[in-house]
């Protein structure tokens, strides 16, 4: 489910952040890791652009629902093209190209969108789908976007990585359920190791999500407070 995907994205970024400085040839600040973790959580919802009633579909009401129906039609339906490694590459490469060639405005839009997705999927807003909830999500996403652009580089080098990693986290999660994911699409074989027979069951909500949440907080505490030198 959306919440589980978001938590898995956050966990993967927090776990891999200490390995990024030599790969990306950059020094990370604790703020980079915290923001990257949240944005990666939001990016973990991107493959569900093909779902007519997912978190993204309900983001902007009829507009986002129409977008998701179009994506589903073009991609072949739910868990087809958008649940492949090709889609991961497109999301990561597209983010890099947008940041590189379109600049600050693209970064602002991408950051705001991913933050809004993360806030919704991590349930960091009042319960329900009413105006109060929507206003809270928009407000927090706007504040977070302003904060990132104020205190971090206008185009942080880790942002395309966070987008690609979050997208990959979603695919890995779906591979733990029935029907799996067509990782090598357009090859139609689906890859699965079924640990979750039904999405939203107790294994997912009572075991996997709490464990991933605690692990994420532990990793963030380690890399940003206890041993921040791992980011240099």
JSON list of C-alpha atoms in Angstrom, two decimals:
[
{"chain": "A", "resi": 1, "resn": "UNK", "atom": "CA", "xyz": [0.00, 0.00, 0.00]},
{"chain": "A", "resi": 2, "resn": "UNK", "atom": "CA", "xyz": [1.02, 3.63, -0.38]},
{"chain": "A", "resi": 3, "resn": "UNK", "atom": "CA", "xyz": [2.17, 4.03, 3.21]},
{"chain": "A", "resi": 4, "resn": "UNK", "atom": "CA", "xyz": [4.32, 0.91, 3.01]},
{"chain": "A", "resi": 5, "resn": "UNK", "atom": "CA", "xyz": [5.90, 2.00, -0.27]},
{"chain": "A", "resi": 6, "resn": "UNK", "atom": "CA", "xyz": [6.74, 5.42, 1.16]},
{"chain": "A", "resi": 7, "resn": "UNK", "atom": "CA", "xyz": [8.36, 3.94, 4.26]},
{"chain": "A", "resi": 8, "resn": "UNK", "atom": "CA", "xyz": [10.42, 1.56, 2.13]},
{"chain": "A", "resi": 9, "resn": "UNK", "atom": "CA", "xyz": [11.65, 4.47, 0.01]},
{"chain": "A", "resi": 10, "resn": "UNK", "atom": "CA", "xyz": [12.66, 6.40, 3.10]},
{"chain": "A", "resi": 11, "resn": "UNK", "atom": "CA", "xyz": [14.48, 3.35, 4.47]},
{"chain": "A", "resi": 12, "resn": "UNK", "atom": "CA", "xyz": [16.49, 2.78, 1.29]},
{"chain": "A", "resi": 13, "resn": "UNK", "atom": "CA", "xyz": [17.68, 6.37, 1.09]},
{"chain": "A", "resi": 14, "resn": "UNK", "atom": "CA", "xyz": [18.62, 6.49, 4.79]},
{"chain": "A", "resi": 15, "resn": "UNK", "atom": "CA", "xyz": [20.49, 3.20, 4.40]},
{"chain": "A", "resi": 16, "resn": "UNK", "atom": "CA", "xyz": [22.43, 4.20, 1.30]},
{"chain": "A", "resi": 17, "resn": "UNK", "atom": "CA", "xyz": [23.16, 7.86, 2.13]},
{"chain": "A", "resi": 18, "resn": "UNK", "atom": "CA", "xyz": [26.59, 7.13, 3.70]},
{"chain": "A", "resi": 19, "resn": "UNK", "atom": "CA", "xyz": [27.71, 5.56, 0.40]},
{"chain": "A", "resi": 20, "resn": "UNK", "atom": "CA", "xyz": [26.71, 8.53, -1.77]},
{"chain": "A", "resi": 21, "resn": "UNK", "atom": "CA", "xyz": [29.62, 10.99, -1.17]},
{"chain": "A", "resi": 22, "resn": "UNK", "atom": "CA", "xyz": [32.26, 8.97, -3.06]},
{"chain": "A", "resi": 23, "resn": "UNK", "atom": "CA", "xyz": [29.77, 7.94, -5.78]},
{"chain": "A", "resi": 24, "resn": "UNK", "atom": "CA", "xyz": [28.39, 11.43, -6.41]},
{"chain": "A", "resi": 25, "resn": "UNK", "atom": "CA", "xyz": [31.67, 13.16, -5.52]},
{"chain": "A", "resi": 26, "resn": "UNK", "atom": "CA", "xyz": [29.97, 15.45, -3.05]},
{"chain": "A", "resi": 27, "resn": "UNK", "atom": "CA", "xyz": [29.76, 16.08, 0.68]},
{"chain": "A", "resi": 28, "resn": "UNK", "atom": "CA", "xyz": [26.37, 15.54, 2.28]},
{"chain": "A", "resi": 29, "resn": "UNK", "atom": "CA", "xyz": [25.02, 17.58, 5.16]},
{"chain": "A", "resi": 30, "resn": "UNK", "atom": "CA", "xyz": [22.59, 16.06, 7.67]},
{"chain": "A", "resi": 31, "resn": "UNK", "atom": "CA", "xyz": [19.92, 18.26, 6.08]},
{"chain": "A", "resi": 32, "resn": "UNK", "atom": "CA", "xyz": [20.61, 16.58, 2.73]},
{"chain": "A", "resi": 33, "resn": "UNK", "atom": "CA", "xyz": [19.99, 13.17, 4.24]},
{"chain": "A", "resi": 34, "resn": "UNK", "atom": "CA", "xyz": [16.80, 14.21, 6.02]},
{"chain": "A", "resi": 35, "resn": "UNK", "atom": "CA", "xyz": [15.33, 15.89, 2.95]},
{"chain": "A", "resi": 36, "resn": "UNK", "atom": "CA", "xyz": [16.47, 13.12, 0.63]},
{"chain": "A", "resi": 37, "resn": "UNK", "atom": "CA", "xyz": [14.81, 10.55, 2.86]},
{"chain": "A", "resi": 38, "resn": "UNK", "atom": "CA", "xyz": [11.46, 12.35, 2.70]},
{"chain": "A", "resi": 39, "resn": "UNK", "atom": "CA", "xyz": [11.66, 12.99, -1.05]},
{"chain": "A", "resi": 40, "resn": "UNK", "atom": "CA", "xyz": [12.58, 9.38, -1.70]},
{"chain": "A", "resi": 41, "resn": "UNK", "atom": "CA", "xyz": [9.48, 8.38, 0.26]},
{"chain": "A", "resi": 42, "resn": "UNK", "atom": "CA", "xyz": [7.40, 10.53, -2.08]},
{"chain": "A", "resi": 43, "resn": "UNK", "atom": "CA", "xyz": [9.11, 9.12, -5.17]},
{"chain": "A", "resi": 44, "resn": "UNK", "atom": "CA", "xyz": [8.13, 5.62, -4.04]},
{"chain": "A", "resi": 45, "resn": "UNK", "atom": "CA", "xyz": [4.56, 6.48, -5.11]},
{"chain": "A", "resi": 46, "resn": "UNK", "atom": "CA", "xyz": [5.51, 7.26, -8.74]},
{"chain": "A", "resi": 47, "resn": "UNK", "atom": "CA", "xyz": [4.91, 3.78, -10.22]},
{"chain": "A", "resi": 48, "resn": "UNK", "atom": "CA", "xyz": [1.27, 4.07, -9.13]},
{"chain": "A", "resi": 49, "resn": "UNK", "atom": "CA", "xyz": [0.73, 6.76, -11.74]},
{"chain": "A", "resi": 50, "resn": "UNK", "atom": "CA", "xyz": [-1.01, 3.87, -13.49]},
{"chain": "A", "resi": 51, "resn": "UNK", "atom": "CA", "xyz": [-3.54, 3.38, -10.67]},
{"chain": "A", "resi": 52, "resn": "UNK", "atom": "CA", "xyz": [-6.89, 5.14, -11.00]},
{"chain": "A", "resi": 53, "resn": "UNK", "atom": "CA", "xyz": [-7.42, 5.37, -7.24]},
{"chain": "A", "resi": 54, "resn": "UNK", "atom": "CA", "xyz": [-3.95, 5.59, -5.72]},
{"chain": "A", "resi": 55, "resn": "UNK", "atom": "CA", "xyz": [-2.46, 8.41, -3.66]},
{"chain": "A", "resi": 56, "resn": "UNK", "atom": "CA", "xyz": [-1.33, 10.28, -6.77]},
{"chain": "A", "resi": 57, "resn": "UNK", "atom": "CA", "xyz": [-4.74, 9.91, -8.41]},
{"chain": "A", "resi": 58, "resn": "UNK", "atom": "CA", "xyz": [-6.38, 11.69, -5.47]},
{"chain": "A", "resi": 59, "resn": "UNK", "atom": "CA", "xyz": [-3.75, 14.43, -5.31]},
{"chain": "A", "resi": 60, "resn": "UNK", "atom": "CA", "xyz": [-5.56, 17.03, -7.45]},
{"chain": "A", "resi": 61, "resn": "UNK", "atom": "CA", "xyz": [-9.00, 15.51, -7.74]},
{"chain": "A", "resi": 62, "resn": "UNK", "atom": "CA", "xyz": [-10.33, 15.11, -11.31]},
{"chain": "A", "resi": 63, "resn": "UNK", "atom": "CA", "xyz": [-7.12, 16.44, -12.87]},
{"chain": "A", "resi": 64, "resn": "UNK", "atom": "CA", "xyz": [-4.82, 13.84, -11.28]},
{"chain": "A", "resi": 65, "resn": "UNK", "atom": "CA", "xyz": [-7.41, 11.08, -11.77]},
{"chain": "A", "resi": 66, "resn": "UNK", "atom": "CA", "xyz": [-7.51, 11.85, -15.48]},
{"chain": "A", "resi": 67, "resn": "UNK", "atom": "CA", "xyz": [-3.70, 11.88, -15.64]},
{"chain": "A", "resi": 68, "resn": "UNK", "atom": "CA", "xyz": [-3.50, 8.47, -13.98]},
{"chain": "A", "resi": 69, "resn": "UNK", "atom": "CA", "xyz": [-6.12, 7.01, -16.30]},
{"chain": "A", "resi": 70, "resn": "UNK", "atom": "CA", "xyz": [-4.14, 8.27, -19.30]},
{"chain": "A", "resi": 71, "resn": "UNK", "atom": "CA", "xyz": [-0.91, 6.79, -17.91]},
{"chain": "A", "resi": 72, "resn": "UNK", "atom": "CA", "xyz": [-2.70, 3.48, -17.26]},
{"chain": "A", "resi": 73, "resn": "UNK", "atom": "CA", "xyz": [-4.01, 3.44, -20.82]},
{"chain": "A", "resi": 74, "resn": "UNK", "atom": "CA", "xyz": [-0.62, 4.19, -22.35]},
{"chain": "A", "resi": 75, "resn": "UNK", "atom": "CA", "xyz": [1.36, 1.85, -20.06]},
{"chain": "A", "resi": 76, "resn": "UNK", "atom": "CA", "xyz": [-0.97, -1.13, -20.39]},
{"chain": "A", "resi": 77, "resn": "UNK", "atom": "CA", "xyz": [-2.76, -0.88, -17.05]},
{"chain": "A", "resi": 78, "resn": "UNK", "atom": "CA", "xyz": [-1.77, -1.26, -13.41]},
{"chain": "A", "resi": 79, "resn": "UNK", "atom": "CA", "xyz": [1.56, -3.00, -12.76]},
{"chain": "A", "resi": 80, "resn": "UNK", "atom": "CA", "xyz": [2.78, -2.97, -16.31]},
{"chain": "A", "resi": 81, "resn": "UNK", "atom": "CA", "xyz": [5.22, -0.45, -17.84]},
{"chain": "A", "resi": 82, "resn": "UNK", "atom": "CA", "xyz": [5.42, 1.82, -14.78]},
{"chain": "A", "resi": 83, "resn": "UNK", "atom": "CA", "xyz": [6.48, -1.16, -12.66]},
{"chain": "A", "resi": 84, "resn": "UNK", "atom": "CA", "xyz": [9.62, -1.89, -14.64]},
{"chain": "A", "resi": 85, "resn": "UNK", "atom": "CA", "xyz": [13.30, -1.08, -14.43]},
{"chain": "A", "resi": 86, "resn": "UNK", "atom": "CA", "xyz": [12.85, 0.95, -17.62]},
{"chain": "A", "resi": 87, "resn": "UNK", "atom": "CA", "xyz": [10.47, 3.24, -15.72]},
{"chain": "A", "resi": 88, "resn": "UNK", "atom": "CA", "xyz": [13.02, 3.57, -12.91]},
{"chain": "A", "resi": 89, "resn": "UNK", "atom": "CA", "xyz": [15.61, 4.70, -15.46]},
{"chain": "A", "resi": 90, "resn": "UNK", "atom": "CA", "xyz": [13.17, 7.12, -17.07]},
{"chain": "A", "resi": 91, "resn": "UNK", "atom": "CA", "xyz": [12.26, 8.70, -13.73]},
{"chain": "A", "resi": 92, "resn": "UNK", "atom": "CA", "xyz": [15.88, 9.04, -12.63]},
{"chain": "A", "resi": 93, "resn": "UNK", "atom": "CA", "xyz": [17.13, 10.21, -16.03]},
{"chain": "A", "resi": 94, "resn": "UNK", "atom": "CA", "xyz": [14.16, 12.51, -16.54]},
{"chain": "A", "resi": 95, "resn": "UNK", "atom": "CA", "xyz": [14.75, 14.14, -13.15]},
{"chain": "A", "resi": 96, "resn": "UNK", "atom": "CA", "xyz": [18.42, 14.66, -13.96]},
{"chain": "A", "resi": 97, "resn": "UNK", "atom": "CA", "xyz": [17.60, 16.16, -17.35]},
{"chain": "A", "resi": 98, "resn": "UNK", "atom": "CA", "xyz": [14.93, 18.44, -15.89]},
{"chain": "A", "resi": 99, "resn": "UNK", "atom": "CA", "xyz": [17.21, 19.70, -13.14]},
{"chain": "A", "resi": 100, "resn": "UNK", "atom": "CA", "xyz": [20.14, 20.12, -15.52]},
{"chain": "A", "resi": 101, "resn": "UNK", "atom": "CA", "xyz": [18.39, 21.81, -18.44]},
{"chain": "A", "resi": 102, "resn": "UNK", "atom": "CA", "xyz": [15.28, 23.39, -16.91]},
{"chain": "A", "resi": 103, "resn": "UNK", "atom": "CA", "xyz": [16.94, 24.51, -13.70]},
{"chain": "A", "resi": 104, "resn": "UNK", "atom": "CA", "xyz": [15.45, 25.92, -10.54]},
{"chain": "A", "resi": 105, "resn": "UNK", "atom": "CA", "xyz": [11.79, 25.99, -11.57]},
{"chain": "A", "resi": 106, "resn": "UNK", "atom": "CA", "xyz": [11.83, 22.28, -12.36]},
{"chain": "A", "resi": 107, "resn": "UNK", "atom": "CA", "xyz": [13.55, 21.56, -9.04]},
{"chain": "A", "resi": 108, "resn": "UNK", "atom": "CA", "xyz": [10.91, 23.57, -7.18]},
{"chain": "A", "resi": 109, "resn": "UNK", "atom": "CA", "xyz": [8.06, 21.74, -8.89]},
{"chain": "A", "resi": 110, "resn": "UNK", "atom": "CA", "xyz": [9.58, 18.29, -8.42]},
{"chain": "A", "resi": 111, "resn": "UNK", "atom": "CA", "xyz": [10.40, 18.94, -4.77]},
{"chain": "A", "resi": 112, "resn": "UNK", "atom": "CA", "xyz": [6.91, 20.23, -4.01]},
{"chain": "A", "resi": 113, "resn": "UNK", "atom": "CA", "xyz": [5.24, 17.28, -5.74]},
{"chain": "A", "resi": 114, "resn": "UNK", "atom": "CA", "xyz": [7.38, 14.64, -4.00]},
{"chain": "A", "resi": 115, "resn": "UNK", "atom": "CA", "xyz": [6.97, 16.31, -0.62]},
{"chain": "A", "resi": 116, "resn": "UNK", "atom": "CA", "xyz": [3.20, 16.40, -1.03]},
{"chain": "A", "resi": 117, "resn": "UNK", "atom": "CA", "xyz": [3.20, 12.71, -1.93]},
{"chain": "A", "resi": 118, "resn": "UNK", "atom": "CA", "xyz": [5.37, 11.88, 1.07]},
{"chain": "A", "resi": 119, "resn": "UNK", "atom": "CA", "xyz": [3.22, 13.89, 3.49]},
{"chain": "A", "resi": 120, "resn": "UNK", "atom": "CA", "xyz": [0.08, 12.18, 2.22]},
{"chain": "A", "resi": 121, "resn": "UNK", "atom": "CA", "xyz": [1.43, 8.65, 2.16]},
{"chain": "A", "resi": 122, "resn": "UNK", "atom": "CA", "xyz": [3.19, 8.93, 5.53]},
{"chain": "A", "resi": 123, "resn": "UNK", "atom": "CA", "xyz": [-0.03, 10.29, 7.06]},
{"chain": "A", "resi": 124, "resn": "UNK", "atom": "CA", "xyz": [1.60, 13.52, 8.24]},
{"chain": "A", "resi": 125, "resn": "UNK", "atom": "CA", "xyz": [-1.70, 15.40, 7.97]},
{"chain": "A", "resi": 126, "resn": "UNK", "atom": "CA", "xyz": [-5.15, 15.41, 9.61]},
{"chain": "A", "resi": 127, "resn": "UNK", "atom": "CA", "xyz": [-7.09, 12.21, 8.83]},
{"chain": "A", "resi": 128, "resn": "UNK", "atom": "CA", "xyz": [-9.56, 12.15, 5.97]},
{"chain": "A", "resi": 129, "resn": "UNK", "atom": "CA", "xyz": [-9.69, 13.68, 2.51]},
{"chain": "A", "resi": 130, "resn": "UNK", "atom": "CA", "xyz": [-11.42, 16.95, 3.38]},
{"chain": "A", "resi": 131, "resn": "UNK", "atom": "CA", "xyz": [-10.22, 20.54, 2.83]},
{"chain": "A", "resi": 132, "resn": "UNK", "atom": "CA", "xyz": [-8.33, 20.65, 6.14]},
{"chain": "A", "resi": 133, "resn": "UNK", "atom": "CA", "xyz": [-6.24, 17.65, 5.16]},
{"chain": "A", "resi": 134, "resn": "UNK", "atom": "CA", "xyz": [-5.57, 18.98, 1.65]},
{"chain": "A", "resi": 135, "resn": "UNK", "atom": "CA", "xyz": [-4.61, 22.45, 2.91]},
{"chain": "A", "resi": 136, "resn": "UNK", "atom": "CA", "xyz": [-2.24, 20.90, 5.46]},
{"chain": "A", "resi": 137, "resn": "UNK", "atom": "CA", "xyz": [-0.52, 18.79, 2.82]},
{"chain": "A", "resi": 138, "resn": "UNK", "atom": "CA", "xyz": [-0.12, 21.77, 0.47]},
{"chain": "A", "resi": 139, "resn": "UNK", "atom": "CA", "xyz": [1.11, 24.03, 3.25]},
{"chain": "A", "resi": 140, "resn": "UNK", "atom": "CA", "xyz": [3.68, 21.57, 4.60]},
{"chain": "A", "resi": 141, "resn": "UNK", "atom": "CA", "xyz": [4.90, 20.77, 1.09]},
{"chain": "A", "resi": 142, "resn": "UNK", "atom": "CA", "xyz": [5.32, 24.49, 0.35]},
{"chain": "A", "resi": 143, "resn": "UNK", "atom": "CA", "xyz": [7.23, 25.06, 3.60]},
{"chain": "A", "resi": 144, "resn": "UNK", "atom": "CA", "xyz": [9.46, 22.08, 2.94]},
{"chain": "A", "resi": 145, "resn": "UNK", "atom": "CA", "xyz": [10.19, 23.21, -0.60]},
{"chain": "A", "resi": 146, "resn": "UNK", "atom": "CA", "xyz": [11.09, 26.69, 0.58]},
{"chain": "A", "resi": 147, "resn": "UNK", "atom": "CA", "xyz": [13.32, 25.24, 3.28]},
{"chain": "A", "resi": 148, "resn": "UNK", "atom": "CA", "xyz": [15.21, 22.99, 0.88]},
{"chain": "A", "resi": 149, "resn": "UNK", "atom": "CA", "xyz": [15.82, 25.77, -1.63]},
{"chain": "A", "resi": 150, "resn": "UNK", "atom": "CA", "xyz": [16.82, 28.17, 1.13]},
{"chain": "A", "resi": 151, "resn": "UNK", "atom": "CA", "xyz": [19.34, 25.95, 2.93]},
{"chain": "A", "resi": 152, "resn": "UNK", "atom": "CA", "xyz": [20.42, 23.45, 0.29]},
{"chain": "A", "resi": 153, "resn": "UNK", "atom": "CA", "xyz": [21.84, 23.89, -3.25]},
{"chain": "A", "resi": 154, "resn": "UNK", "atom": "CA", "xyz": [19.32, 24.95, -5.87]},
{"chain": "A", "resi": 155, "resn": "UNK", "atom": "CA", "xyz": [19.83, 21.60, -7.64]},
{"chain": "A", "resi": 156, "resn": "UNK", "atom": "CA", "xyz": [21.13, 19.02, -5.14]},
{"chain": "A", "resi": 157, "resn": "UNK", "atom": "CA", "xyz": [23.08, 16.28, -6.87]},
{"chain": "A", "resi": 158, "resn": "UNK", "atom": "CA", "xyz": [21.33, 13.54, -4.91]},
{"chain": "A", "resi": 159, "resn": "UNK", "atom": "CA", "xyz": [17.80, 14.45, -6.09]},
{"chain": "A", "resi": 160, "resn": "UNK", "atom": "CA", "xyz": [17.71, 12.29, -9.28]},
{"chain": "A", "resi": 161, "resn": "UNK", "atom": "CA", "xyz": [19.13, 9.43, -7.22]},
{"chain": "A", "resi": 162, "resn": "UNK", "atom": "CA", "xyz": [16.35, 9.84, -4.65]},
{"chain": "A", "resi": 163, "resn": "UNK", "atom": "CA", "xyz": [13.73, 9.75, -7.41]},
{"chain": "A", "resi": 164, "resn": "UNK", "atom": "CA", "xyz": [15.18, 6.61, -9.00]},
{"chain": "A", "resi": 165, "resn": "UNK", "atom": "CA", "xyz": [15.70, 4.86, -5.66]},
{"chain": "A", "resi": 166, "resn": "UNK", "atom": "CA", "xyz": [12.17, 5.61, -4.47]},
{"chain": "A", "resi": 167, "resn": "UNK", "atom": "CA", "xyz": [10.75, 4.27, -7.73]},
{"chain": "A", "resi": 168, "resn": "UNK", "atom": "CA", "xyz": [12.88, 1.13, -7.35]},
{"chain": "A", "resi": 169, "resn": "UNK", "atom": "CA", "xyz": [11.70, 0.68, -3.76]},
{"chain": "A", "resi": 170, "resn": "UNK", "atom": "CA", "xyz": [8.12, 0.51, -5.00]},
{"chain": "A", "resi": 171, "resn": "UNK", "atom": "CA", "xyz": [8.98, -2.23, -7.48]},
{"chain": "A", "resi": 172, "resn": "UNK", "atom": "CA", "xyz": [10.82, -4.26, -4.86]},
{"chain": "A", "resi": 173, "resn": "UNK", "atom": "CA", "xyz": [7.83, -3.97, -2.56]},
{"chain": "A", "resi": 174, "resn": "UNK", "atom": "CA", "xyz": [5.43, -5.15, -5.24]},
{"chain": "A", "resi": 175, "resn": "UNK", "atom": "CA", "xyz": [7.68, -8.13, -5.91]},
{"chain": "A", "resi": 176, "resn": "UNK", "atom": "CA", "xyz": [6.86, -9.29, -2.37]},
{"chain": "A", "resi": 177, "resn": "UNK", "atom": "CA", "xyz": [3.17, -9.58, -3.26]},
{"chain": "A", "resi": 178, "resn": "UNK", "atom": "CA", "xyz": [1.09, -11.74, -5.55]},
{"chain": "A", "resi": 179, "resn": "UNK", "atom": "CA", "xyz": [1.31, -10.75, -9.25]},
{"chain": "A", "resi": 180, "resn": "UNK", "atom": "CA", "xyz": [4.78, -9.32, -8.60]},
{"chain": "A", "resi": 181, "resn": "UNK", "atom": "CA", "xyz": [6.17, -6.80, -11.07]},
{"chain": "A", "resi": 182, "resn": "UNK", "atom": "CA", "xyz": [7.32, -7.05, -14.73]},
{"chain": "A", "resi": 183, "resn": "UNK", "atom": "CA", "xyz": [10.80, -5.73, -13.98]},
{"chain": "A", "resi": 184, "resn": "UNK", "atom": "CA", "xyz": [12.06, -6.37, -17.51]},
{"chain": "A", "resi": 185, "resn": "UNK", "atom": "CA", "xyz": [9.01, -4.95, -19.31]},
{"chain": "A", "resi": 186, "resn": "UNK", "atom": "CA", "xyz": [8.14, -5.15, -22.21]},
{"chain": "A", "resi": 187, "resn": "UNK", "atom": "CA", "xyz": [9.09, -8.75, -21.39]},
{"chain": "A", "resi": 188, "resn": "UNK", "atom": "CA", "xyz": [5.95, -9.90, -19.62]},
{"chain": "A", "resi": 189, "resn": "UNK", "atom": "CA", "xyz": [7.41, -12.24, -17.00]},
{"chain": "A", "resi": 190, "resn": "UNK", "atom": "CA", "xyz": [6.53, -11.07, -13.47]},
{"chain": "A", "resi": 191, "resn": "UNK", "atom": "CA", "xyz": [9.01, -11.47, -10.66]},
{"chain": "A", "resi": 192, "resn": "UNK", "atom": "CA", "xyz": [7.71, -12.28, -7.19]},
{"chain": "A", "resi": 193, "resn": "UNK", "atom": "CA", "xyz": [8.74, -13.67, -3.84]},
{"chain": "A", "resi": 194, "resn": "UNK", "atom": "CA", "xyz": [5.39, -13.71, -2.08]},
{"chain": "A", "resi": 195, "resn": "UNK", "atom": "CA", "xyz": [5.73, -12.61, 1.54]},
{"chain": "A", "resi": 196, "resn": "UNK", "atom": "CA", "xyz": [2.49, -10.59, 1.50]},
{"chain": "A", "resi": 197, "resn": "UNK", "atom": "CA", "xyz": [-0.47, -12.56, 0.18]},
{"chain": "A", "resi": 198, "resn": "UNK", "atom": "CA", "xyz": [-2.84, -9.59, 0.40]},
{"chain": "A", "resi": 199, "resn": "UNK", "atom": "CA", "xyz": [-1.86, -5.91, 0.53]},
{"chain": "A", "resi": 200, "resn": "UNK", "atom": "CA", "xyz": [-2.80, -4.27, 3.79]},
{"chain": "A", "resi": 201, "resn": "UNK", "atom": "CA", "xyz": [-2.70, -7.50, 5.80]},
{"chain": "A", "resi": 202, "resn": "UNK", "atom": "CA", "xyz": [-1.17, -7.84, 9.27]},
{"chain": "A", "resi": 203, "resn": "UNK", "atom": "CA", "xyz": [2.24, -8.94, 7.98]},
{"chain": "A", "resi": 204, "resn": "UNK", "atom": "CA", "xyz": [2.54, -5.68, 6.08]},
{"chain": "A", "resi": 205, "resn": "UNK", "atom": "CA", "xyz": [0.94, -3.27, 8.56]},
{"chain": "A", "resi": 206, "resn": "UNK", "atom": "CA", "xyz": [1.93, -4.85, 11.89]},
{"chain": "A", "resi": 207, "resn": "UNK", "atom": "CA", "xyz": [5.37, -6.24, 11.08]},
{"chain": "A", "resi": 208, "resn": "UNK", "atom": "CA", "xyz": [7.06, -4.85, 7.95]},
{"chain": "A", "resi": 209, "resn": "UNK", "atom": "CA", "xyz": [6.02, -1.21, 8.27]},
{"chain": "A", "resi": 210, "resn": "UNK", "atom": "CA", "xyz": [6.96, -0.82, 11.98]},
{"chain": "A", "resi": 211, "resn": "UNK", "atom": "CA", "xyz": [10.29, -2.58, 11.42]},
{"chain": "A", "resi": 212, "resn": "UNK", "atom": "CA", "xyz": [11.11, -0.40, 8.40]},
{"chain": "A", "resi": 213, "resn": "UNK", "atom": "CA", "xyz": [10.08, 2.75, 10.28]},
{"chain": "A", "resi": 214, "resn": "UNK", "atom": "CA", "xyz": [12.28, 1.98, 13.28]},
{"chain": "A", "resi": 215, "resn": "UNK", "atom": "CA", "xyz": [15.19, 1.06, 11.00]},
{"chain": "A", "resi": 216, "resn": "UNK", "atom": "CA", "xyz": [14.83, 4.34, 9.10]},
{"chain": "A", "resi": 217, "resn": "UNK", "atom": "CA", "xyz": [14.90, 6.43, 12.27]},
{"chain": "A", "resi": 218, "resn": "UNK", "atom": "CA", "xyz": [17.89, 4.47, 13.57]},
{"chain": "A", "resi": 219, "resn": "UNK", "atom": "CA", "xyz": [19.83, 4.99, 10.34]},
{"chain": "A", "resi": 220, "resn": "UNK", "atom": "CA", "xyz": [19.00, 8.70, 10.26]},
{"chain": "A", "resi": 221, "resn": "UNK", "atom": "CA", "xyz": [20.09, 9.10, 13.87]},
{"chain": "A", "resi": 222, "resn": "UNK", "atom": "CA", "xyz": [23.36, 7.34, 13.12]},
{"chain": "A", "resi": 223, "resn": "UNK", "atom": "CA", "xyz": [24.30, 9.28, 9.98]},
{"chain": "A", "resi": 224, "resn": "UNK", "atom": "CA", "xyz": [23.11, 12.74, 11.04]},
{"chain": "A", "resi": 225, "resn": "UNK", "atom": "CA", "xyz": [23.89, 12.81, 14.77]},
{"chain": "A", "resi": 226, "resn": "UNK", "atom": "CA", "xyz": [25.94, 9.93, 16.16]},
{"chain": "A", "resi": 227, "resn": "UNK", "atom": "CA", "xyz": [28.43, 9.57, 13.31]},
{"chain": "A", "resi": 228, "resn": "UNK", "atom": "CA", "xyz": [27.92, 12.39, 10.75]},
{"chain": "A", "resi": 229, "resn": "UNK", "atom": "CA", "xyz": [31.46, 11.86, 9.43]},
{"chain": "A", "resi": 230, "resn": "UNK", "atom": "CA", "xyz": [30.12, 8.98, 7.34]},
{"chain": "A", "resi": 231, "resn": "UNK", "atom": "CA", "xyz": [28.60, 11.62, 5.05]},
{"chain": "A", "resi": 232, "resn": "UNK", "atom": "CA", "xyz": [31.92, 13.28, 4.22]}
]
